[in-house]
Coordinates of C-alpha atoms in Angstrom, one line a residue:
Chain K
X1 CA -14.3 -36.1 19.8
X2 CA -16.0 -32.9 19.0
X3 CA -14.9 -31.2 15.7
X4 CA -14.9 -27.7 16.1
X5 CA -16.0 -25.3 13.5
X6 CA -13.6 -22.7 13.3
X7 CA -14.7 -20.3 10.6
X8 CA -18.6 -20.9 9.5
X9 CA -19.1 -18.6 6.1
X10 CA -22.4 -18.8 4.7
X11 CA -24.4 -16.9 1.8
X12 CA -21.6 -14.6 1.2
X13 CA -22.1 -12.1 -1.4
X14 CA -20.4 -9.0 -3.1
X15 CA -20.9 -7.1 -6.5
X16 CA -18.4 -4.3 -7.7
X17 CA -20.6 -2.1 -10.0
X18 CA -22.7 -4.6 -12.4
X19 CA -19.7 -7.0 -11.3
X20 CA -21.1 -9.8 -9.4
X21 CA -17.7 -11.3 -7.8
X22 CA -19.0 -13.5 -5.3
X23 CA -22.8 -14.7 -5.5
X24 CA -23.3 -16.5 -2.6
X25 CA -20.0 -19.0 -1.1
X26 CA -20.6 -21.0 2.1
X27 CA -18.4 -23.0 3.8
X28 CA -17.3 -24.3 7.4
X29 CA -13.6 -25.4 8.6
X30 CA -13.2 -27.1 11.4
X31 CA -9.9 -26.7 13.7
X32 CA -6.7 -28.3 12.1
X33 CA -8.9 -28.7 8.9
X34 CA -6.6 -27.3 5.4
X35 CA -9.0 -26.4 3.4
X36 CA -8.0 -25.2 -0.5
X37 CA -10.5 -23.0 -2.4
X38 CA -9.9 -23.1 -5.7
X39 CA -10.6 -21.7 -9.2
X40 CA -9.5 -20.1 -12.1
X41 CA -7.9 -16.4 -12.0
X42 CA -10.4 -13.8 -11.3
X43 CA -13.0 -16.1 -10.2
X44 CA -13.3 -13.8 -6.5
X45 CA -10.9 -16.1 -5.1
X46 CA -9.3 -13.2 -3.2
X47 CA -12.1 -11.4 -2.8
X48 CA -13.4 -14.4 -0.4
X49 CA -10.5 -14.0 1.8
X50 CA -10.6 -9.9 2.5
X51 CA -14.2 -10.6 3.4
X52 CA -13.5 -13.4 6.0
X53 CA -11.1 -10.5 7.9
X54 CA -13.0 -7.2 7.1
X55 CA -10.6 -5.8 4.2
X56 CA -13.3 -5.7 2.0
X57 CA -17.3 -5.2 3.7
X58 CA -19.2 -7.7 2.0
X59 CA -23.3 -6.9 0.5
X60 CA -24.5 -10.3 2.4
X61 CA -23.9 -13.1 4.4
X62 CA -22.7 -14.3 7.8
X63 CA -18.7 -14.6 8.1
X64 CA -18.5 -16.4 11.8
X65 CA -14.6 -16.8 13.0
X66 CA -14.0 -17.9 16.0
X67 CA -16.9 -17.6 17.9
X68 CA -16.9 -13.9 16.7
X69 CA -19.5 -12.3 14.0
X70 CA -17.2 -10.5 11.7
X71 CA -19.9 -7.9 10.9
X72 CA -21.4 -6.9 14.2
X73 CA -17.5 -6.3 15.7
X74 CA -16.4 -2.8 16.7
X75 CA -12.6 -1.5 14.8
X76 CA -11.4 -2.6 18.6
X77 CA -12.8 -5.9 18.8
X78 CA -11.7 -6.7 15.4
X79 CA -8.4 -5.8 15.7
X80 CA -8.0 -8.2 18.7
X81 CA -10.2 -11.0 16.2
X82 CA -7.2 -10.4 13.7
X83 CA -4.9 -11.2 16.3
X84 CA -6.0 -15.2 15.9
X85 CA -5.6 -14.7 12.3
X86 CA -2.9 -15.1 10.5
X87 CA -2.8 -13.8 6.0
X88 CA 0.0 -14.5 3.9
X89 CA -0.4 -12.1 1.6
X90 CA 0.4 -13.1 -2.3
X91 CA 3.2 -10.7 -2.4
X92 CA 3.9 -10.8 0.9
X93 CA 3.3 -7.3 1.8
X94 CA 6.8 -7.5 3.5
X95 CA 7.6 -4.1 5.2
X96 CA 10.1 -2.6 2.6
X97 CA 11.6 -0.3 4.7
X98 CA 12.1 -2.9 7.4
X99 CA 14.6 -5.6 8.1
X100 CA 13.5 -9.2 8.2
X101 CA 13.7 -9.1 12.2
X102 CA 12.0 -5.6 12.2
X103 CA 8.9 -7.4 9.5
X104 CA 8.9 -10.3 12.5
X105 CA 8.5 -7.9 15.2
X106 CA 6.2 -5.2 13.8
X107 CA 3.0 -8.0 14.8
X108 CA 4.6 -8.0 18.6
X109 CA 4.6 -4.7 19.3
X110 CA 1.7 -4.7 21.4
X111 CA 2.8 -6.7 24.1
X112 CA 4.9 -4.5 24.9
X113 CA 5.1 -6.4 28.7
X114 CA 7.1 -8.5 27.0
X115 CA 11.2 -8.8 27.6
X116 CA 13.4 -8.5 24.4
X117 CA 14.8 -11.4 25.1
X118 CA 11.3 -13.5 24.8
X119 CA 10.7 -11.6 21.3
X120 CA 14.0 -12.2 19.7
X121 CA 13.5 -15.7 21.0
X122 CA 9.9 -15.8 18.6
X123 CA 11.3 -14.1 15.9
X124 CA 14.5 -16.8 15.8
X125 CA 11.3 -19.6 16.5
X126 CA 9.5 -18.2 13.7
X127 CA 12.4 -17.9 11.1
X128 CA 13.9 -21.8 12.0
X129 CA 9.9 -22.7 11.0
X130 CA 10.2 -21.6 7.6
X131 CA 14.2 -22.2 7.4
X132 CA 15.1 -18.7 6.9
X133 CA 17.6 -18.2 10.2
X134 CA 20.4 -17.1 8.2
X135 CA 18.4 -13.7 6.9
X136 CA 17.4 -12.3 9.9
X137 CA 19.2 -9.0 9.3
X138 CA 18.4 -8.8 5.3
X139 CA 16.1 -6.3 3.8
X140 CA 13.1 -7.8 1.7
X141 CA 15.1 -5.9 -1.2
X142 CA 17.7 -8.6 -0.8
X143 CA 15.7 -11.5 -0.6
X144 CA 14.4 -13.6 -3.4
X145 CA 10.5 -14.2 -4.0
X146 CA 10.4 -17.4 -2.6
X147 CA 12.5 -16.4 0.6
X148 CA 9.8 -13.2 1.0
X149 CA 6.9 -15.4 0.9
X150 CA 8.5 -17.3 3.7
X151 CA 9.1 -14.6 5.9
X152 CA 5.5 -13.8 4.9
X153 CA 4.7 -17.0 6.3
X154 CA 7.2 -16.5 9.2
X155 CA 5.7 -13.0 10.1
X156 CA 2.5 -14.1 9.5
X157 CA 2.9 -17.0 12.4
X158 CA 4.6 -15.1 15.2
X159 CA 1.5 -14.5 16.8
X160 CA 0.4 -18.2 16.6
X161 CA -2.8 -17.8 14.7
X162 CA -5.8 -20.4 15.3
X163 CA -6.9 -19.5 11.5
X164 CA -4.4 -18.8 8.7
X165 CA -5.6 -17.4 5.3
X166 CA -3.3 -17.9 2.4
X167 CA -3.8 -15.6 -0.7
X168 CA -2.1 -17.6 -3.6
X169 CA 0.7 -18.8 -1.6
X170 CA 2.9 -20.0 -4.4
X171 CA 2.1 -17.7 -7.7
X172 CA 5.1 -16.2 -9.1
X173 CA 7.3 -19.1 -7.9
X174 CA 9.0 -21.9 -9.9
X175 CA 7.8 -25.5 -9.1
X176 CA 10.6 -26.8 -7.1
X177 CA 9.5 -23.6 -4.6
X178 CA 6.2 -23.8 -4.6
X179 CA 6.1 -27.3 -3.2
X180 CA 9.0 -26.5 -0.5
X181 CA 6.0 -23.9 0.2
X182 CA 3.0 -26.0 0.1
X183 CA 4.7 -28.5 2.5
X184 CA 5.4 -25.9 4.3
X185 CA 2.0 -25.0 4.5
X186 CA 1.1 -28.8 5.7
X187 CA 4.5 -29.0 7.9
X188 CA 2.7 -25.7 10.0
X189 CA -0.8 -26.7 10.4
X190 CA 0.7 -30.7 11.5
X191 CA 2.7 -28.6 14.0
X192 CA 0.0 -26.0 15.5
X193 CA -3.3 -27.9 14.7
X194 CA -3.8 -24.7 12.8
X195 CA -7.3 -24.3 10.3
X196 CA -5.9 -22.7 7.1
X197 CA -7.9 -21.6 3.8
X198 CA -5.6 -21.5 0.9
X199 CA -6.7 -19.6 -1.5
X200 CA -4.8 -20.9 -5.1
X201 CA -4.6 -22.1 -8.7
X202 CA -2.6 -24.5 -8.2
X203 CA -3.3 -27.9 -8.1
X204 CA 0.1 -28.8 -6.7
X205 CA -0.4 -26.9 -3.9
X206 CA -4.2 -27.9 -3.7
X207 CA -2.8 -31.6 -3.8
X208 CA 0.0 -31.0 -1.5
X209 CA -1.5 -28.9 1.7
X210 CA -5.2 -29.1 1.6
X211 CA -7.7 -31.9 3.4
X212 CA -10.3 -30.9 1.4
X213 CA -11.2 -28.0 -1.9
X214 CA -14.0 -26.6 -2.9
X215 CA -14.1 -25.4 -6.3
X216 CA -15.3 -21.6 -7.3
X217 CA -16.3 -20.7 -11.1
X218 CA -17.9 -17.2 -11.6
X219 CA -18.4 -16.5 -8.1
X220 CA -20.7 -19.7 -6.8
X221 CA -19.3 -22.4 -5.0
X222 CA -19.6 -25.7 -7.7
X223 CA -17.9 -28.7 -6.4
X224 CA -16.3 -29.8 -2.8
X225 CA -14.2 -32.9 -1.6
X226 CA -11.1 -34.2 -1.1
X227 CA -8.6 -34.0 -4.7
X228 CA -9.1 -37.4 -4.7
X229 CA -13.2 -37.2 -4.7
X230 CA -12.9 -34.3 -7.5
X231 CA -9.9 -35.9 -9.8
X232 CA -12.8 -38.2 -11.1
X233 CA -15.7 -35.9 -11.1
X234 CA -17.9 -35.5 -13.6
X235 CA -18.2 -32.1 -14.0
X236 CA -16.5 -31.1 -17.3
X237 CA -15.0 -27.4 -15.5
X238 CA -13.6 -29.6 -12.7
X239 CA -11.9 -32.0 -14.2
X240 CA -10.2 -29.5 -16.6
X241 CA -7.9 -28.9 -14.2
X242 CA -6.9 -31.9 -13.4
X243 CA -6.7 -33.3 -17.3
X244 CA -4.1 -30.2 -17.2
X245 CA -2.5 -31.8 -14.3
X246 CA -2.0 -35.2 -16.0
X247 CA -0.8 -33.5 -19.2
X248 CA 1.9 -31.5 -17.1
Chain V
X1 CA -29.8 21.4 -48.5
X2 CA -28.7 25.0 -47.7
X3 CA -31.8 24.5 -45.0
X4 CA -30.6 20.6 -43.8
X5 CA -27.1 21.4 -43.7
X6 CA -28.0 24.4 -40.9
X7 CA -30.3 22.3 -38.9
X8 CA -27.4 19.6 -38.9
X9 CA -25.1 22.5 -38.0
X10 CA -27.6 23.9 -35.3
X11 CA -27.9 19.9 -34.1
X12 CA -23.8 19.4 -33.2
X13 CA -23.5 22.9 -31.7
X14 CA -26.4 22.0 -29.5
X15 CA -24.5 18.3 -28.7
X16 CA -21.6 19.8 -27.9
X17 CA -22.9 21.8 -25.4
X18 CA -24.6 19.2 -23.8
X19 CA -21.5 17.1 -23.9
X20 CA -19.4 20.5 -22.2
X21 CA -22.4 20.5 -19.7
X22 CA -22.4 17.1 -18.5
X23 CA -18.1 17.5 -17.9
X24 CA -18.5 20.4 -17.0
X25 CA -21.0 18.7 -14.6
X26 CA -18.9 15.7 -13.3
X27 CA -15.8 17.5 -12.4
X28 CA -17.7 19.5 -10.2
X29 CA -19.3 16.5 -8.9
X30 CA -15.6 14.8 -8.2
X31 CA -14.6 18.1 -7.0
X32 CA -16.8 18.0 -4.2
X33 CA -16.8 13.7 -3.8
X34 CA -13.1 14.8 -3.1
X35 CA -13.6 17.4 -1.1
X36 CA -16.0 15.2 1.3
X37 CA -12.8 12.3 1.5
X38 CA -11.1 14.9 2.1
X39 CA -12.6 17.0 5.3
X40 CA -13.5 13.2 6.3
X41 CA -9.9 11.6 6.0
X42 CA -9.0 15.1 8.2
X43 CA -11.7 14.6 10.8
X44 CA -10.1 11.3 11.4
X45 CA -6.7 12.2 11.8
X46 CA -7.9 14.7 14.8
X47 CA -10.0 12.2 16.3
X48 CA -7.2 8.9 15.4
X49 CA -4.5 12.3 17.1
X50 CA -6.1 12.5 20.5
X51 CA -7.3 8.7 20.9
X52 CA -4.4 6.5 22.4
X53 CA -2.4 4.4 22.0
X54 CA 0.5 6.5 20.6
X55 CA 2.8 6.1 18.3
X56 CA 6.0 8.1 19.4
X57 CA 8.7 6.1 18.2
X58 CA 7.6 6.2 14.7
X59 CA 6.8 10.1 15.2
X60 CA 10.7 10.9 16.4
X61 CA 11.5 8.5 13.9
X62 CA 9.5 11.0 11.4
X63 CA 10.5 14.2 12.8
X64 CA 14.1 13.1 12.4
X65 CA 13.1 11.7 8.4
X66 CA 11.0 14.6 7.6
X67 CA 12.9 17.9 9.8
X68 CA 16.6 16.5 10.0
X69 CA 16.9 15.2 6.8
X70 CA 15.0 18.2 4.9
X71 CA 17.7 20.4 6.4
X72 CA 20.9 20.3 3.9
X73 CA 17.7 21.1 1.4
X74 CA 16.4 24.3 3.4
X75 CA 19.4 25.9 4.2
X76 CA 21.2 25.8 0.7
X77 CA 18.0 27.2 -0.5
X78 CA 17.6 29.4 2.7
X79 CA 20.8 31.2 1.7
X80 CA 20.8 31.5 -2.0
X81 CA 17.6 33.4 -1.3
X82 CA 18.9 36.0 1.1
X83 CA 21.6 36.4 -1.0
X84 CA 20.4 36.7 -4.4
X85 CA 17.3 39.3 -3.3
X86 CA 19.8 41.2 -1.5
X87 CA 22.3 41.6 -4.6
X88 CA 18.4 42.1 -7.1
X89 CA 17.4 44.9 -4.5
X90 CA 20.3 47.0 -3.9
X91 CA 20.5 48.4 -7.3
X92 CA 17.1 49.9 -6.7
X93 CA 17.8 51.1 -2.8
X94 CA 20.8 52.6 -4.1
X95 CA 18.5 55.1 -7.0
X96 CA 16.7 56.3 -3.8
X97 CA 20.1 56.6 -2.1
X98 CA 18.2 54.0 0.5
X99 CA 21.3 51.7 0.6
X100 CA 21.3 52.3 4.4
X101 CA 17.8 50.1 4.2
X102 CA 18.9 47.5 2.4
X103 CA 19.7 44.8 5.5
X104 CA 15.9 45.9 7.2
X105 CA 14.1 45.4 3.6
X106 CA 15.5 42.0 2.8
X107 CA 15.0 40.5 6.3
X108 CA 11.7 42.3 6.8
X109 CA 10.7 40.5 2.8
X110 CA 12.3 36.8 4.2
X111 CA 10.8 37.0 7.5
X112 CA 7.3 38.3 6.9
X113 CA 6.3 36.1 3.0
X114 CA 9.9 35.0 0.8
X115 CA 11.1 32.5 3.9
X116 CA 8.0 30.9 4.8
X117 CA 6.6 30.6 1.3
X118 CA 9.6 29.2 -0.6
X119 CA 10.4 27.2 2.1
X120 CA 7.2 25.6 2.9
X121 CA 7.4 25.1 -1.7
X122 CA 10.8 23.4 -1.7
X123 CA 9.2 21.5 1.6
X124 CA 6.2 20.4 -0.4
X125 CA 8.5 19.6 -3.1
X126 CA 10.7 17.2 -1.0
X127 CA 8.4 15.2 2.1
X128 CA 4.7 16.0 -0.1
X129 CA 6.0 14.0 -3.0
X130 CA 7.8 11.5 -0.4
X131 CA 5.0 10.9 1.8
X132 CA 2.6 10.7 -0.9
X133 CA 4.4 7.9 -2.8
X134 CA 5.9 6.4 0.3
X135 CA 1.9 5.5 1.5
X136 CA 0.7 4.9 -2.1
X137 CA 3.4 2.5 -2.6
X138 CA 2.5 0.5 0.8
X139 CA -1.0 0.3 -0.5
X140 CA -1.0 -0.8 -4.1
X141 CA 2.2 -3.4 -2.1
X142 CA -0.3 -4.7 -0.1
X143 CA 1.7 -3.5 2.8
X144 CA -0.6 -1.2 4.6
X145 CA -3.6 -4.0 4.5
X146 CA -0.8 -6.4 6.1
X147 CA -0.5 -4.0 9.1
X148 CA -4.5 -3.8 8.9
X149 CA -4.9 -7.4 8.9
X150 CA -2.0 -7.5 12.1
X151 CA -4.8 -5.6 14.3
X152 CA -2.4 -2.2 14.3
X153 CA -4.2 0.7 12.8
X154 CA -1.7 2.0 9.8
X155 CA -3.9 5.6 9.9
X156 CA -2.6 5.9 12.8
X157 CA 1.3 4.8 12.6
X158 CA 1.6 5.7 8.4
X159 CA -0.5 8.8 8.7
X160 CA -1.1 10.3 12.4
X161 CA 2.7 10.4 13.3
X162 CA 3.5 12.0 9.4
X163 CA 0.9 14.9 9.5
X164 CA 2.2 15.5 13.0
X165 CA 5.4 15.6 12.1
X166 CA 5.6 18.2 9.2
X167 CA 2.9 19.8 11.2
X168 CA 5.8 20.7 14.0
X169 CA 8.7 20.6 12.4
X170 CA 7.8 22.8 9.4
X171 CA 8.0 25.8 11.5
X172 CA 11.7 24.8 12.8
X173 CA 12.6 24.9 9.2
X174 CA 11.4 27.6 9.0
X175 CA 13.0 29.5 11.0
X176 CA 16.3 27.8 10.6
X177 CA 15.8 29.2 7.2
X178 CA 15.3 32.1 8.0
X179 CA 18.8 32.9 9.7
X180 CA 20.7 30.9 7.3
X181 CA 19.2 33.8 4.1
X182 CA 19.8 36.5 6.6
X183 CA 23.3 35.6 6.6
X184 CA 23.1 34.7 3.1
X185 CA 21.8 38.2 2.8
X186 CA 25.0 39.8 5.2
X187 CA 27.3 38.0 2.7
X188 CA 25.0 39.8 -0.7
X189 CA 25.9 43.2 1.1
X190 CA 29.5 43.0 1.9
X191 CA 29.9 42.1 -1.8
X192 CA 30.0 45.4 -2.9
X193 CA 30.4 47.2 0.7
X194 CA 31.6 46.9 4.0
X195 CA 28.9 46.5 7.2
X196 CA 29.7 44.7 9.7
X197 CA 27.7 41.6 11.2
X198 CA 26.8 43.4 14.3
X199 CA 25.6 46.4 12.6
X200 CA 23.7 44.4 10.0
X201 CA 22.0 43.3 12.2
X202 CA 21.2 45.8 14.1
X203 CA 19.7 47.2 11.3
X204 CA 17.8 44.2 11.0
X205 CA 16.4 44.5 15.0
X206 CA 15.6 48.0 14.6
X207 CA 12.9 47.7 11.9
X208 CA 11.7 44.5 12.7
X209 CA 8.7 43.8 15.6
X210 CA 6.4 40.9 16.6
X211 CA 3.6 40.9 14.2
X212 CA 6.3 40.8 11.4
X213 CA 7.9 37.3 13.4
X214 CA 4.7 35.4 15.0
X215 CA 2.4 35.5 12.4
X216 CA 4.7 34.1 9.6
X217 CA 5.8 31.6 12.3
X218 CA 2.1 30.4 13.2
X219 CA 1.3 30.3 9.7
X220 CA 4.2 27.8 9.2
X221 CA 2.1 25.4 10.9
X222 CA -0.8 25.7 8.8
X223 CA 1.9 25.1 5.7
X224 CA 3.1 21.7 7.0
X225 CA -0.2 20.4 7.5
X226 CA -1.5 20.6 4.1
X227 CA 1.5 19.4 2.7
X228 CA 1.9 16.3 4.8
X229 CA -2.5 16.3 4.7
X230 CA -2.4 15.4 1.2
X231 CA 0.7 14.1 1.1
X232 CA -1.3 10.9 3.1
X233 CA -4.6 11.0 1.7
X234 CA -3.1 11.0 -2.0
X235 CA -1.2 8.2 -1.0
X236 CA -3.5 6.2 1.4
X237 CA -6.4 6.0 -0.9
X238 CA -3.9 5.4 -4.1
X239 CA -4.7 2.8 -6.5
X240 CA -4.5 1.6 -10.5
X241 CA -0.5 0.0 -9.4
X242 CA 2.5 2.1 -10.2
X243 CA 0.2 4.9 -12.4
X244 CA -1.0 5.4 -9.1
X245 CA 2.3 5.6 -7.1
X246 CA 3.3 7.9 -10.0
X247 CA 0.0 10.2 -9.7
X248 CA 0.0 10.5 -5.9
X249 CA 3.3 12.4 -5.8
X250 CA 2.8 14.3 -8.2
X251 CA -0.5 16.1 -6.9
X252 CA 0.3 15.7 -4.0
X253 CA 3.0 18.6 -4.4
X254 CA 0.2 20.5 -7.4
X255 CA -2.2 20.9 -4.6
X256 CA 0.2 21.3 -1.5
X257 CA 1.8 24.1 -3.7
X258 CA -1.8 25.8 -4.6
X259 CA -2.6 25.0 -1.0
X260 CA 0.1 27.4 0.6
X261 CA -0.4 30.3 -2.0
X262 CA -4.0 29.9 -0.4
X263 CA -2.9 29.3 3.2
X264 CA -0.8 32.7 2.7
X265 CA -3.1 35.1 1.5
X266 CA -6.0 34.1 3.7
X267 CA -3.2 34.7 6.7
X268 CA -2.1 37.9 5.4
X269 CA -5.4 38.9 5.2
X270 CA -5.8 38.2 9.5
X271 CA -2.9 39.8 10.1
X272 CA -3.5 43.1 8.3
X273 CA -7.2 43.1 10.6
X274 CA -5.2 42.5 13.5
X275 CA -1.9 45.2 12.9

């Protein structure tokens, strides 16, 4: 069966003043594949993911998502593309002034033709997927860090995106909740056949959720492979992450 | 030795002059950059304002929050303003035997100048800082980015609705504040006298003309616009985490207050040209 490439990133570069954050990043993702972009804090992972959705404009290189070149789209076309891409922020970025229900309904506001009953069903389905039906009328301030991440994930899922971008999905969570979130990412991939880019520095999250891992160091990709392949790597930098894991 | 010391002093003073010139140069450059960015922000507001889709629900919600929720504060300050102005003006007018002019004088002062300016300053303190802090907080917690990646235009949803609401709500608040101030003035007149409600207002409307009321209301649209514009601009472009939130709230009020006085000065000049 022919593999469908849903994201093609080639020679991406981005600098802030004299600081070259992304020097030359290239990779492709197939439909239904989870790719972890792995590296130390400050290695340019979050900048990379923001370049993909046009939140940051890259200096050079090409980002093609779902056959659309992001740099060639006007604002309206970019907004149409963005609706097909889910983005889970590091802080979950829930709207403080809205309840969980309103947070989930917010991305659906353009679907005015849909009856309220159908919108309610979509909200409930998204919350059921993350196991938080009971939190529907709570405010974000009443939720724990893990619950906020789950609600953020439910909001990401509600538009049934074809690609999901996760920015540090397990950062700031305890190991048990981190594992639950990682398993949830895997479940979503299996259930909806979505492609995902998981930005992380949590090797356990990459092991559970990713089919393939790209390692970034100083703005360049230095290694690529499955968890098993990279754990056998002879590169000292790559091995250091796995050594920390085996020590813990 | 003395010659060396003189040369060194000269060099030091030269260094100080150069460094202060650099600092002035930087400040001037920063000022023009800020003005350019603010102009672009304003142009974008007008472009987004006329472009569909329109965010009516958010506009009505903001109008309720900005207008209705500011009403108690505006009412209390308006009442005190009228009362205090009357009490303070009475002794001076009494010296000239012109106490009967008190209602008209207070009314003209309130409606022409004090009402719009004081109400706008209070509005800037409450609404301008609130908008600045709210948007800055949304910016640093990535909520604005979250809207953008959901395919929703955050500028239209957050900025356009707030500026439009503030522009339309402040004139209404000023009119209400003026009415309540005049009631405060009526109470103030009756603290040391006995003037009926009807007579008090007959004396006011005897002296009040169209050119007292109309320009005073028109300028409040501009006051409301700059208060919200600066709040939105500072909040929407905030950075530096929680420090940025405090800075946005603070600078929104300071710049808005300054702009209210500048606009008022311009409005007075323009009005005097036509009257």
